[in-house]
Every structure is written in structure tokens, then in C-alpha cells.
Amino acid sequence: MGFLSRSIVVPLGLLFLFSGIVINVVQVLTLIVLLPISRSLYRRVNVMLMESLWSELVWLMDWWAGVQVRVYIDAESWSYFGNEHALVISNHRSDLDWLFGWVLAQRVGCLGSTRAVMKKSTKYLPVMGWSMWFSEYIFLERSWAKDEKTLKSSFKSLKGFPQPFWLALFVEGTRFTAAKLQQAQEYAASSGLPIPRNVLIPRTKGFVAAVSNLREFVPAVYDVSVAVPKESPPPTMLRALSGQASVVHLHIRRVMTSDLPATEDGLSQWCKDAFVLKDDLLDKHREQNTFGEELYQPIPRPLKPLLVVVGWSAMLVFVSGKLMTPLFSTWTGIAWVTGGLGTIFFLMQIFIMSTQSERSSNLANTRRSTSSFKPVTANGKS
């Protein structure tokens, strides 16, 4: 980790921890006071709270690192964004796909109402995991026998959500790496499936359950394809913390849920076919370095995340000033402050590691490895 990234880890971690704890306390109060009275009001308040917390990470992308998210979608489909519930599916190409989604959601007013299907262990993470639990994210144990009931009840509970929401689902089930691509190619060859080149084979049970339970009140599926242009270094959390810019391209296809197959087998096949199309689209992007400039929709950088960070920072400075003066007057107090900052640094390292595709490698290595792959043919030969 470079000097610049090390220098911002502690203050950013302190800011996120401070604001997160404040928000978690308010969320506890809303759970006790508002939820018994009105589930709709409870959700509206939590949307505002989550937008405030997630805006800090959007600020990191927009204002600190200057990450540029370029959106490619037809104008008619774009007009629906922020005005309807949607199920979002995407390839899981980089370490920060989830953050690119938040940047896009912030632009159309859905940042606080984004939801996702997550690993159950995530909800135990301080601040972030707790906030997600209060905001009704869906947590799974990765055992279909246990998760099927959880998914169905969670999906149905979203009916009547008071604001347009996005529910994100990474149907590949894991982040893309060279090793996982090779495993997917070998599996596809042995099963007589199309050989993937840029994506993994989707796991369709979650998608089928989502559409089956949501299509009554969720009108659209947003099929997102994530790609990094050739001239841009791959985006990672370390690069973002170091203030190093990247560019990412998002191609979005809006599909009406009413146009999807009615049967579970049909939905499963539709999802598989969508990823075959996505694979071809990513091949085309690799050749042309764009998804088509005629589809480009500009999303200017907004002031709101910056104002949120400035506001939380001012509050943190005020509170710190009140607390630090007596603490720095004794060696015991200094020891407590030093230990606390060290703990924050350690927690931030865990957070950074959790965003990486592999602990020992990043997407740059993956890109170099996949470029030299010889795709496996249907008979299993390369």
C-alpha cells in the first residue's frame, strides 16, 4: 500500500466508523419506535440513513479517486431509471462492481434503496453489515435447502416498498478470476454448454426465485455488463484509496419481467442465454473499446456526496475536539487513542482485503492471464 493510501486509511476509516455508529444507533431507534407503528415510515427513514452512509463511498469514487463510470443504454430505457423497482443482474468482473452500482444508483436517486443478496457472514461486519441488516438486505448461507425459504420470504416482503428500489444479484456467485474462468470452461466443455470467455456460468436458482416472486410488482430486469477499457488500469480499492483514477464501462439492457418466460426452466435458460449474449458483447467491447457511443448517457459528478462527507467530517472534528483534549492530558488517554487508531487501521485492512478478488492477486493479473487463454472447445480440447 502506497503512502497516499496509507495516509487516508485511518481518517477515512474513522469518518466511516463514526458516521456508521451514529447511523446504527438511529437505526436501532427506528426499529424500536417506527417499525411497530409503520413499516413504510421505517423504510423511508432507513433509505435516508443508508444514502448518507453509502454517499461516503460514492465520494471516494467520485471526488477522491476520480473514477469515471460511463453508462451505455438506450434513451427510452434510461428514462425509467429511478422511477421503478428493478432486479439488477451483472457479471462480477472487478473488485468494485458493487461500488459502480452505487455510483449509478446515486445518480438516479436509488442509492438509499439499493438492496442486495449477500453472504450471511456479511451482516456481522461492524457498521456496514449492521446497516445492511437494518435495511433488509438478504443474507444467505449458500445452502439451497436453507436459503430457498429465506429468499422467497425476503422477496415477498419487498412488496409495498415505498420508494423505487434496486435488488442486485450477482448470478455468477463469485468474482471473476482466471482460475475460475478455466474451471467454468472445463465444466462447460464436459456438459456440452457454450464455452465462456469473459464471464462465468450463471447459477440460476436465485434468479429464478427472484423473478418468480418479484415479477408481480417489479416491472424490469436490468442486465448489466461491466467492462474496463484497454487504456484504463483495473479499478481496485487500493487504487481508489491512493487517489488513482480508473474508467469503467457499464452496458445496461432493460428487460420487462412480463416478457420473461413463465416457467422456472424457462427462466433458468433465459438467464444462461443472457450470459452467452453478455459474453459476445464483452468480446465486441474488447475489439472496439466501447459499447457504442450512440448509447452513451452522461452522469455528471454531483455535489451531494461531497457535502455529506464535509458534514460528517465537521461533526467528527467537533466531537473529537471535545473528547481528545482530556484524553491527551494523560498517558493512559494517549494510549487509548493510539490503540483506537491502530484498531481502525486494522479494520480497514480487513475491509480492503474483503474487496479483492484474490488475496494475493488483483484484476490486473487476471486480465493478463485471461488474455493468453486458449478457450476450451466442446470436446474438451484447447
mmCIF file of C-alpha atoms in Angstrom:
data_model
loop_
_atom_site.group_PDB
_atom_site.id
_atom_site.type_symbol
_atom_site.label_atom_id
_atom_site.label_comp_id
_atom_site.label_asym_id
_atom_site.label_seq_id
_atom_site.Cartn_x
_atom_site.Cartn_y
_atom_site.Cartn_z
ATOM 1 C CA MET A 1 0.000 0.000 0.000
ATOM 2 C CA GLY A 2 1.416 3.387 -1.039
ATOM 3 C CA PHE A 3 1.944 6.381 1.216
ATOM 4 C CA LEU A 4 -1.155 8.226 -0.021
ATOM 5 C CA SER A 5 -3.436 5.244 0.516
ATOM 6 C CA ARG A 6 -1.952 4.653 3.977
ATOM 7 C CA SER A 7 -2.433 8.318 4.840
ATOM 8 C CA ILE A 8 -6.176 8.267 4.101
ATOM 9 C CA VAL A 9 -6.999 4.825 5.518
ATOM 10 C CA VAL A 10 -7.185 5.961 9.162
ATOM 11 C CA PRO A 11 -9.084 9.271 8.691
ATOM 12 C CA LEU A 12 -11.486 7.693 6.201
ATOM 13 C CA GLY A 13 -11.952 4.678 8.453
ATOM 14 C CA LEU A 14 -12.525 6.953 11.449
ATOM 15 C CA LEU A 15 -15.075 9.008 9.498
ATOM 16 C CA PHE A 16 -16.926 5.930 8.241
ATOM 17 C CA LEU A 17 -16.888 4.294 11.681
ATOM 18 C CA PHE A 18 -18.083 7.445 13.427
ATOM 19 C CA SER A 19 -20.892 8.181 10.976
ATOM 20 C CA GLY A 20 -21.801 4.499 10.790
ATOM 21 C CA ILE A 21 -22.136 4.117 14.549
ATOM 22 C CA VAL A 22 -24.309 7.225 14.713
ATOM 23 C CA ILE A 23 -26.481 5.837 11.909
ATOM 24 C CA ASN A 24 -26.627 2.378 13.544
ATOM 25 C CA VAL A 25 -27.834 3.953 16.793
ATOM 26 C CA VAL A 26 -30.560 5.840 14.910
ATOM 27 C CA GLN A 27 -31.468 2.612 13.093
ATOM 28 C CA VAL A 28 -31.918 0.839 16.419
ATOM 29 C CA LEU A 29 -34.261 3.606 17.495
ATOM 30 C CA THR A 30 -36.252 3.373 14.250
ATOM 31 C CA LEU A 31 -36.521 -0.393 14.755
ATOM 32 C CA ILE A 32 -37.922 0.080 18.250
ATOM 33 C CA VAL A 33 -40.078 3.153 17.677
ATOM 34 C CA LEU A 34 -41.100 3.320 13.997
ATOM 35 C CA LEU A 35 -41.340 -0.268 12.785
ATOM 36 C CA PRO A 36 -44.180 -1.240 15.158
ATOM 37 C CA ILE A 37 -46.107 1.837 14.001
ATOM 38 C CA SER A 38 -45.427 1.922 10.264
ATOM 39 C CA ARG A 39 -43.178 -0.344 8.195
ATOM 40 C CA SER A 40 -43.376 2.152 5.334
ATOM 41 C CA LEU A 41 -42.142 5.041 7.509
ATOM 42 C CA TYR A 42 -39.394 2.796 8.950
ATOM 43 C CA ARG A 43 -38.213 2.045 5.426
ATOM 44 C CA ARG A 44 -38.329 5.675 4.308
ATOM 45 C CA VAL A 45 -36.168 6.790 7.234
ATOM 46 C CA ASN A 46 -33.688 3.971 6.632
ATOM 47 C CA VAL A 47 -33.443 4.913 2.956
ATOM 48 C CA MET A 48 -32.255 8.370 4.023
ATOM 49 C CA LEU A 49 -29.848 6.930 6.586
ATOM 50 C CA MET A 50 -28.333 4.468 4.121
ATOM 51 C CA GLU A 51 -27.953 7.151 1.467
ATOM 52 C CA SER A 52 -25.974 9.232 3.949
ATOM 53 C CA LEU A 53 -23.660 6.315 4.788
ATOM 54 C CA TRP A 54 -23.149 4.992 1.248
ATOM 55 C CA SER A 55 -22.566 8.533 -0.060
ATOM 56 C CA GLU A 56 -19.189 8.464 1.664
ATOM 57 C CA LEU A 57 -18.084 5.592 -0.564
ATOM 58 C CA VAL A 58 -19.555 7.310 -3.624
ATOM 59 C CA TRP A 59 -17.469 10.353 -2.636
ATOM 60 C CA LEU A 60 -14.401 8.116 -2.556
ATOM 61 C CA MET A 61 -15.067 7.091 -6.173
ATOM 62 C CA ASP A 62 -16.217 10.478 -7.491
ATOM 63 C CA TRP A 63 -14.170 13.067 -5.662
ATOM 64 C CA TRP A 64 -11.103 11.384 -4.187
ATOM 65 C CA ALA A 65 -10.161 8.828 -6.835
ATOM 66 C CA GLY A 66 -11.966 10.391 -9.794
ATOM 67 C CA VAL A 67 -13.233 7.040 -11.052
ATOM 68 C CA GLN A 68 -15.252 7.594 -14.217
ATOM 69 C CA VAL A 69 -18.328 5.422 -14.720
ATOM 70 C CA ARG A 70 -19.580 5.553 -18.324
ATOM 71 C CA VAL A 71 -23.128 4.271 -18.879
ATOM 72 C CA TYR A 72 -24.340 2.813 -22.186
ATOM 73 C CA ILE A 73 -28.099 2.352 -22.546
ATOM 74 C CA ASP A 74 -30.793 3.406 -24.992
ATOM 75 C CA ALA A 75 -32.548 6.677 -24.156
ATOM 76 C CA GLU A 76 -36.003 5.157 -23.685
ATOM 77 C CA SER A 77 -34.781 2.598 -21.134
ATOM 78 C CA TRP A 78 -32.725 5.278 -19.368
ATOM 79 C CA SER A 79 -35.879 7.336 -18.783
ATOM 80 C CA TYR A 80 -37.216 4.620 -16.439
ATOM 81 C CA PHE A 81 -34.179 4.632 -14.140
ATOM 82 C CA GLY A 82 -35.014 5.876 -10.683
ATOM 83 C CA ASN A 83 -38.741 5.611 -11.369
ATOM 84 C CA GLU A 84 -39.376 1.880 -10.976
ATOM 85 C CA HIS A 85 -38.437 -1.178 -8.941
ATOM 86 C CA ALA A 86 -35.842 -3.337 -10.690
ATOM 87 C CA LEU A 87 -33.915 -6.579 -10.340
ATOM 88 C CA VAL A 88 -30.282 -5.959 -11.324
ATOM 89 C CA ILE A 89 -28.083 -8.779 -12.622
ATOM 90 C CA SER A 90 -24.467 -8.310 -13.656
ATOM 91 C CA ASN A 91 -21.237 -10.042 -14.408
ATOM 92 C CA HIS A 92 -18.857 -9.783 -11.442
ATOM 93 C CA ARG A 93 -15.716 -8.636 -13.213
ATOM 94 C CA SER A 94 -13.873 -6.357 -10.795
ATOM 95 C CA ASP A 95 -13.331 -5.832 -7.082
ATOM 96 C CA LEU A 96 -15.568 -2.751 -7.066
ATOM 97 C CA ASP A 97 -18.580 -3.731 -9.203
ATOM 98 C CA TRP A 98 -20.857 -3.134 -6.213
ATOM 99 C CA LEU A 99 -19.499 0.409 -5.831
ATOM 100 C CA PHE A 100 -20.040 1.203 -9.505
ATOM 101 C CA GLY A 101 -23.637 0.152 -8.972
ATOM 102 C CA TRP A 102 -23.900 2.535 -6.022
ATOM 103 C CA VAL A 103 -22.472 5.385 -8.114
ATOM 104 C CA LEU A 104 -25.121 4.742 -10.761
ATOM 105 C CA ALA A 105 -27.863 4.361 -8.140
ATOM 106 C CA GLN A 106 -26.859 7.666 -6.546
ATOM 107 C CA ARG A 107 -27.231 9.449 -9.885
ATOM 108 C CA VAL A 108 -30.845 8.292 -10.325
ATOM 109 C CA GLY A 109 -31.935 8.651 -6.686
ATOM 110 C CA CYS A 110 -31.886 4.987 -5.658
ATOM 111 C CA LEU A 111 -28.730 4.856 -3.526
ATOM 112 C CA GLY A 112 -30.526 4.526 -0.197
ATOM 113 C CA SER A 113 -32.982 1.972 -1.563
ATOM 114 C CA THR A 114 -30.474 -0.393 -3.177
ATOM 115 C CA ARG A 115 -30.670 -3.912 -1.793
ATOM 116 C CA ALA A 116 -28.560 -6.991 -2.496
ATOM 117 C CA VAL A 117 -28.304 -10.689 -1.837
ATOM 118 C CA MET A 118 -25.248 -11.209 0.404
ATOM 119 C CA LYS A 119 -23.356 -13.886 2.277
ATOM 120 C CA LYS A 120 -24.757 -14.348 5.785
ATOM 121 C CA SER A 121 -21.385 -13.545 7.378
ATOM 122 C CA THR A 122 -21.565 -10.018 5.920
ATOM 123 C CA LYS A 123 -24.251 -8.896 8.355
ATOM 124 C CA TYR A 124 -21.831 -9.291 11.282
ATOM 125 C CA LEU A 125 -19.396 -6.709 9.886
ATOM 126 C CA PRO A 126 -19.367 -3.599 12.107
ATOM 127 C CA VAL A 127 -21.240 -0.627 10.663
ATOM 128 C CA MET A 128 -21.606 -1.841 7.068
ATOM 129 C CA GLY A 129 -23.082 -5.262 7.834
ATOM 130 C CA TRP A 130 -25.249 -3.940 10.654
ATOM 131 C CA SER A 131 -26.592 -1.160 8.414
ATOM 132 C CA MET A 132 -27.442 -3.701 5.726
ATOM 133 C CA TRP A 133 -29.323 -5.839 8.242
ATOM 134 C CA PHE A 134 -31.435 -2.906 9.425
ATOM 135 C CA SER A 135 -32.138 -2.049 5.782
ATOM 136 C CA GLU A 136 -33.419 -5.524 4.914
ATOM 137 C CA TYR A 137 -30.624 -6.804 2.731
ATOM 138 C CA ILE A 138 -30.988 -10.526 2.058
ATOM 139 C CA PHE A 139 -28.413 -12.800 3.705
ATOM 140 C CA LEU A 140 -27.816 -16.374 2.583
ATOM 141 C CA GLU A 141 -25.893 -19.359 3.946
ATOM 142 C CA ARG A 142 -25.120 -20.687 0.437
ATOM 143 C CA SER A 143 -27.112 -23.830 1.080
ATOM 144 C CA TRP A 144 -30.185 -24.001 -1.150
ATOM 145 C CA ALA A 145 -32.044 -26.190 1.318
ATOM 146 C CA LYS A 146 -31.789 -23.355 3.879
ATOM 147 C CA ASP A 147 -31.781 -20.383 1.535
ATOM 148 C CA GLU A 148 -34.824 -21.140 -0.609
ATOM 149 C CA LYS A 149 -37.295 -20.228 2.151
ATOM 150 C CA THR A 150 -35.273 -17.144 3.124
ATOM 151 C CA LEU A 151 -35.253 -15.892 -0.454
ATOM 152 C CA LYS A 152 -38.963 -16.360 -1.013
ATOM 153 C CA SER A 153 -39.990 -14.639 2.219
ATOM 154 C CA SER A 154 -37.493 -11.791 1.683
ATOM 155 C CA PHE A 155 -38.587 -11.183 -1.891
ATOM 156 C CA LYS A 156 -42.266 -11.093 -0.952
ATOM 157 C CA SER A 157 -41.558 -8.690 1.927
ATOM 158 C CA LEU A 158 -40.387 -6.089 -0.597
ATOM 159 C CA LYS A 159 -43.920 -5.704 -1.942
ATOM 160 C CA GLY A 160 -45.197 -2.298 -0.976
ATOM 161 C CA PHE A 161 -41.710 -0.762 -0.624
ATOM 162 C CA PRO A 162 -42.448 2.973 -0.507
ATOM 163 C CA GLN A 163 -39.743 4.086 -2.990
ATOM 164 C CA PRO A 164 -38.228 2.667 -6.178
ATOM 165 C CA PHE A 165 -35.652 0.040 -5.169
ATOM 166 C CA TRP A 166 -32.949 -1.949 -6.933
ATOM 167 C CA LEU A 167 -32.232 -5.509 -5.849
ATOM 168 C CA ALA A 168 -28.772 -6.599 -7.018
ATOM 169 C CA LEU A 169 -27.972 -10.222 -7.740
ATOM 170 C CA PHE A 170 -24.557 -11.469 -8.928
ATOM 171 C CA VAL A 171 -25.743 -14.683 -10.541
ATOM 172 C CA GLU A 172 -22.216 -15.950 -11.242
ATOM 173 C CA GLY A 173 -21.986 -16.476 -7.491
ATOM 174 C CA THR A 174 -18.373 -15.316 -7.201
ATOM 175 C CA ARG A 175 -15.932 -12.783 -8.590
ATOM 176 C CA PHE A 176 -14.215 -13.426 -11.904
ATOM 177 C CA THR A 177 -10.637 -14.722 -11.851
ATOM 178 C CA ALA A 178 -8.500 -16.564 -14.389
ATOM 179 C CA ALA A 179 -8.652 -19.773 -12.364
ATOM 180 C CA LYS A 180 -12.440 -19.624 -12.038
ATOM 181 C CA LEU A 181 -12.801 -18.970 -15.753
ATOM 182 C CA GLN A 182 -10.725 -22.051 -16.542
ATOM 183 C CA GLN A 183 -12.900 -24.143 -14.225
ATOM 184 C CA ALA A 184 -16.012 -22.765 -15.935
ATOM 185 C CA GLN A 185 -14.590 -23.578 -19.368
ATOM 186 C CA GLU A 186 -13.805 -27.145 -18.339
ATOM 187 C CA TYR A 187 -17.277 -27.596 -16.860
ATOM 188 C CA ALA A 188 -18.933 -26.163 -19.968
ATOM 189 C CA ALA A 189 -16.892 -28.438 -22.234
ATOM 190 C CA SER A 190 -17.828 -31.542 -20.241
ATOM 191 C CA SER A 191 -21.513 -30.524 -20.120
ATOM 192 C CA GLY A 192 -21.946 -29.505 -23.739
ATOM 193 C CA LEU A 193 -22.555 -25.852 -22.863
ATOM 194 C CA PRO A 194 -21.249 -22.776 -24.729
ATOM 195 C CA ILE A 195 -17.655 -22.129 -23.654
ATOM 196 C CA PRO A 196 -17.399 -18.846 -21.703
ATOM 197 C CA ARG A 197 -14.599 -16.408 -22.482
ATOM 198 C CA ASN A 198 -15.327 -13.317 -20.373
ATOM 199 C CA VAL A 199 -17.914 -14.495 -17.816
ATOM 200 C CA LEU A 200 -18.596 -17.425 -15.537
ATOM 201 C CA ILE A 201 -21.537 -19.782 -15.886
ATOM 202 C CA PRO A 202 -24.511 -18.298 -14.003
ATOM 203 C CA ARG A 203 -26.105 -20.104 -11.087
ATOM 204 C CA THR A 204 -29.733 -19.659 -11.913
ATOM 205 C CA LYS A 205 -31.664 -20.806 -8.820
ATOM 206 C CA GLY A 206 -31.513 -17.413 -7.126
ATOM 207 C CA PHE A 207 -32.504 -15.613 -10.331
ATOM 208 C CA VAL A 208 -35.427 -17.965 -10.914
ATOM 209 C CA ALA A 209 -36.627 -17.494 -7.334
ATOM 210 C CA ALA A 210 -36.244 -13.713 -7.615
ATOM 211 C CA VAL A 211 -38.210 -13.331 -10.821
ATOM 212 C CA SER A 212 -40.873 -15.822 -9.742
ATOM 213 C CA ASN A 213 -41.549 -13.896 -6.536
ATOM 214 C CA LEU A 214 -40.923 -10.326 -7.702
ATOM 215 C CA ARG A 215 -42.459 -10.140 -11.161
ATOM 216 C CA GLU A 216 -45.871 -9.224 -9.705
ATOM 217 C CA PHE A 217 -44.576 -5.822 -8.533
ATOM 218 C CA VAL A 218 -41.095 -5.428 -10.107
ATOM 219 C CA PRO A 219 -41.555 -4.430 -13.761
ATOM 220 C CA ALA A 220 -37.996 -4.732 -15.074
ATOM 221 C CA VAL A 221 -34.706 -6.604 -15.016
ATOM 222 C CA TYR A 222 -31.568 -4.528 -15.626
ATOM 223 C CA ASP A 223 -28.973 -6.745 -17.307
ATOM 224 C CA VAL A 224 -25.636 -5.005 -16.666
ATOM 225 C CA SER A 225 -22.355 -5.811 -18.407
ATOM 226 C CA VAL A 226 -19.207 -4.439 -16.741
ATOM 227 C CA ALA A 227 -16.026 -3.848 -18.743
ATOM 228 C CA VAL A 228 -12.787 -1.902 -18.291
ATOM 229 C CA PRO A 229 -11.387 -0.143 -21.399
ATOM 230 C CA LYS A 230 -7.915 -1.112 -22.588
ATOM 231 C CA GLU A 231 -6.253 2.174 -21.676
ATOM 232 C CA SER A 232 -7.528 2.145 -18.080
ATOM 233 C CA PRO A 233 -5.870 0.308 -15.209
ATOM 234 C CA PRO A 234 -8.230 -2.080 -13.419
ATOM 235 C CA PRO A 235 -10.155 -0.402 -10.583
ATOM 236 C CA THR A 236 -9.383 -1.687 -7.090
ATOM 237 C CA MET A 237 -9.976 -0.387 -3.575
ATOM 238 C CA LEU A 238 -6.231 0.206 -3.140
ATOM 239 C CA ARG A 239 -6.133 2.365 -6.263
ATOM 240 C CA ALA A 240 -9.192 4.293 -5.104
ATOM 241 C CA LEU A 241 -7.672 4.951 -1.673
ATOM 242 C CA SER A 242 -4.488 6.112 -3.399
ATOM 243 C CA GLY A 243 -6.486 8.669 -5.378
ATOM 244 C CA GLN A 244 -5.756 6.933 -8.685
ATOM 245 C CA ALA A 245 -8.426 7.243 -11.348
ATOM 246 C CA SER A 246 -9.874 4.421 -13.432
ATOM 247 C CA VAL A 247 -12.573 4.145 -16.060
ATOM 248 C CA VAL A 248 -15.318 1.536 -16.161
ATOM 249 C CA HIS A 249 -17.986 0.969 -18.798
ATOM 250 C CA LEU A 250 -21.494 -0.265 -17.915
ATOM 251 C CA HIS A 251 -23.783 -1.545 -20.659
ATOM 252 C CA ILE A 252 -27.378 -1.923 -19.459
ATOM 253 C CA ARG A 253 -30.219 -3.793 -21.134
ATOM 254 C CA ARG A 254 -33.701 -3.257 -19.685
ATOM 255 C CA VAL A 255 -35.982 -6.269 -19.985
ATOM 256 C CA MET A 256 -39.608 -6.270 -18.880
ATOM 257 C CA THR A 257 -40.357 -9.051 -16.395
ATOM 258 C CA SER A 258 -43.637 -9.592 -18.235
ATOM 259 C CA ASP A 259 -41.591 -10.628 -21.283
ATOM 260 C CA LEU A 260 -39.619 -13.288 -19.387
ATOM 261 C CA PRO A 261 -40.609 -16.984 -19.557
ATOM 262 C CA ALA A 262 -43.371 -18.117 -17.236
ATOM 263 C CA THR A 263 -41.791 -21.403 -16.142
ATOM 264 C CA GLU A 264 -38.826 -21.987 -13.852
ATOM 265 C CA ASP A 265 -36.984 -23.955 -16.535
ATOM 266 C CA GLY A 266 -37.636 -21.162 -18.992
ATOM 267 C CA LEU A 267 -36.289 -18.528 -16.592
ATOM 268 C CA SER A 268 -33.189 -20.606 -15.940
ATOM 269 C CA GLN A 269 -32.497 -20.935 -19.657
ATOM 270 C CA TRP A 270 -33.145 -17.218 -20.206
ATOM 271 C CA CYS A 271 -30.511 -16.362 -17.597
ATOM 272 C CA LYS A 272 -27.986 -18.716 -19.225
ATOM 273 C CA ASP A 273 -28.722 -17.274 -22.650
ATOM 274 C CA ALA A 274 -28.329 -13.737 -21.270
ATOM 275 C CA PHE A 275 -24.792 -14.573 -20.190
ATOM 276 C CA VAL A 276 -23.977 -16.054 -23.589
ATOM 277 C CA LEU A 277 -25.100 -12.744 -25.113
ATOM 278 C CA LYS A 278 -23.115 -10.896 -22.460
ATOM 279 C CA ASP A 279 -20.021 -12.916 -23.386
ATOM 280 C CA ASP A 280 -20.390 -11.897 -27.039
ATOM 281 C CA LEU A 281 -20.978 -8.273 -26.040
ATOM 282 C CA LEU A 282 -17.786 -8.249 -23.959
ATOM 283 C CA ASP A 283 -15.865 -9.707 -26.923
ATOM 284 C CA LYS A 284 -17.167 -6.829 -29.025
ATOM 285 C CA HIS A 285 -16.168 -4.349 -26.320
ATOM 286 C CA ARG A 286 -12.665 -5.802 -26.252
ATOM 287 C CA GLU A 287 -12.382 -5.204 -30.008
ATOM 288 C CA GLN A 288 -13.973 -1.744 -30.141
ATOM 289 C CA ASN A 289 -13.131 -0.498 -26.623
ATOM 290 C CA THR A 290 -16.694 0.785 -26.232
ATOM 291 C CA PHE A 291 -20.270 -0.431 -26.013
ATOM 292 C CA GLY A 292 -21.287 2.078 -28.713
ATOM 293 C CA GLU A 293 -21.040 5.834 -28.251
ATOM 294 C CA GLU A 294 -24.574 6.271 -29.609
ATOM 295 C CA LEU A 295 -25.778 4.620 -26.363
ATOM 296 C CA TYR A 296 -23.632 6.735 -24.034
ATOM 297 C CA GLN A 297 -25.573 8.547 -21.283
ATOM 298 C CA PRO A 298 -23.524 11.099 -19.284
ATOM 299 C CA ILE A 299 -23.863 11.011 -15.493
ATOM 300 C CA PRO A 300 -22.173 14.178 -14.173
ATOM 301 C CA ARG A 301 -20.435 14.117 -10.807
ATOM 302 C CA PRO A 302 -22.864 15.522 -8.178
ATOM 303 C CA LEU A 303 -22.120 17.725 -5.174
ATOM 304 C CA LYS A 304 -24.284 15.776 -2.736
ATOM 305 C CA PRO A 305 -21.703 13.078 -1.717
ATOM 306 C CA LEU A 306 -19.110 15.806 -1.178
ATOM 307 C CA LEU A 307 -21.497 17.794 1.025
ATOM 308 C CA VAL A 308 -22.337 14.646 3.012
ATOM 309 C CA VAL A 309 -18.640 13.961 3.675
ATOM 310 C CA VAL A 310 -18.000 17.594 4.624
ATOM 311 C CA GLY A 311 -20.945 17.498 7.031
ATOM 312 C CA TRP A 312 -19.892 14.280 8.731
ATOM 313 C CA SER A 313 -16.278 15.493 8.866
ATOM 314 C CA ALA A 314 -17.304 18.721 10.602
ATOM 315 C CA MET A 315 -19.303 16.748 13.158
ATOM 316 C CA LEU A 316 -16.370 14.369 13.713
ATOM 317 C CA VAL A 317 -13.929 17.254 14.231
ATOM 318 C CA PHE A 318 -16.289 18.847 16.750
ATOM 319 C CA VAL A 319 -16.809 15.634 18.724
ATOM 320 C CA SER A 320 -13.099 14.768 18.562
ATOM 321 C CA GLY A 321 -12.181 18.192 19.866
ATOM 322 C CA LYS A 322 -14.436 17.691 22.874
ATOM 323 C CA LEU A 323 -13.107 14.203 23.607
ATOM 324 C CA MET A 324 -9.437 14.466 22.690
ATOM 325 C CA THR A 325 -8.495 17.380 24.942
ATOM 326 C CA PRO A 326 -8.958 15.440 28.208
ATOM 327 C CA LEU A 327 -7.616 12.212 26.674
ATOM 328 C CA PHE A 328 -4.334 13.797 25.581
ATOM 329 C CA SER A 329 -3.767 15.167 29.056
ATOM 330 C CA THR A 330 -2.703 11.724 30.372
ATOM 331 C CA TRP A 331 -0.503 8.897 29.091
ATOM 332 C CA THR A 332 -3.398 6.489 29.583
ATOM 333 C CA GLY A 333 -5.562 8.624 27.334
ATOM 334 C CA ILE A 334 -2.838 8.793 24.691
ATOM 335 C CA ALA A 335 -2.529 5.006 24.824
ATOM 336 C CA TRP A 336 -6.275 4.612 24.325
ATOM 337 C CA VAL A 337 -6.254 6.978 21.323
ATOM 338 C CA THR A 338 -3.270 5.216 19.776
ATOM 339 C CA GLY A 339 -4.875 1.815 20.284
ATOM 340 C CA GLY A 340 -8.131 3.018 18.804
ATOM 341 C CA LEU A 341 -6.476 4.393 15.683
ATOM 342 C CA GLY A 342 -4.495 1.176 15.305
ATOM 343 C CA THR A 343 -7.713 -0.827 15.538
ATOM 344 C CA ILE A 344 -9.323 1.330 12.849
ATOM 345 C CA PHE A 345 -6.296 0.810 10.590
ATOM 346 C CA PHE A 346 -6.546 -2.961 11.133
ATOM 347 C CA LEU A 347 -10.286 -2.998 10.385
ATOM 348 C CA MET A 348 -9.710 -1.010 7.190
ATOM 349 C CA GLN A 349 -7.137 -3.577 6.059
ATOM 350 C CA ILE A 350 -9.745 -6.301 6.543
ATOM 351 C CA PHE A 351 -12.251 -4.256 4.537
ATOM 352 C CA ILE A 352 -9.756 -3.720 1.702
ATOM 353 C CA MET A 353 -8.884 -7.426 1.618
ATOM 354 C CA SER A 354 -12.582 -8.331 1.507
ATOM 355 C CA THR A 355 -12.983 -6.308 -1.712
ATOM 356 C CA GLN A 356 -10.188 -8.119 -3.529
ATOM 357 C CA SER A 357 -10.867 -10.995 -5.908
ATOM 358 C CA GLU A 358 -7.862 -12.875 -4.572
ATOM 359 C CA ARG A 359 -5.763 -12.002 -1.541
ATOM 360 C CA SER A 360 -2.549 -12.498 -3.475
ATOM 361 C CA SER A 361 -3.586 -11.066 -6.848
ATOM 362 C CA ASN A 362 -5.757 -8.416 -8.418
ATOM 363 C CA LEU A 363 -7.699 -7.932 -11.605
ATOM 364 C CA ALA A 364 -4.625 -6.802 -13.493
ATOM 365 C CA ASN A 365 -3.134 -10.261 -13.094
ATOM 366 C CA THR A 366 -6.455 -11.788 -14.099
ATOM 367 C CA ARG A 367 -6.626 -9.695 -17.226
ATOM 368 C CA ARG A 368 -3.111 -10.695 -18.276
ATOM 369 C CA SER A 369 -3.859 -14.343 -17.601
ATOM 370 C CA THR A 370 -7.169 -14.466 -19.458
ATOM 371 C CA SER A 371 -5.733 -12.742 -22.497
ATOM 372 C CA SER A 372 -3.448 -15.740 -23.018
ATOM 373 C CA PHE A 373 -6.154 -18.370 -22.517
ATOM 374 C CA LYS A 374 -6.951 -20.786 -25.307
ATOM 375 C CA PRO A 375 -10.676 -21.385 -24.973
ATOM 376 C CA VAL A 376 -11.647 -24.990 -24.429
ATOM 377 C CA THR A 377 -13.718 -26.413 -27.238
ATOM 378 C CA ALA A 378 -16.795 -28.543 -26.799
ATOM 379 C CA ASN A 379 -14.776 -31.727 -26.987
ATOM 380 C CA GLY A 380 -12.603 -30.567 -24.108
ATOM 381 C CA LYS A 381 -9.501 -29.717 -26.199
ATOM 382 C CA SER A 382 -7.801 -26.354 -26.260
#
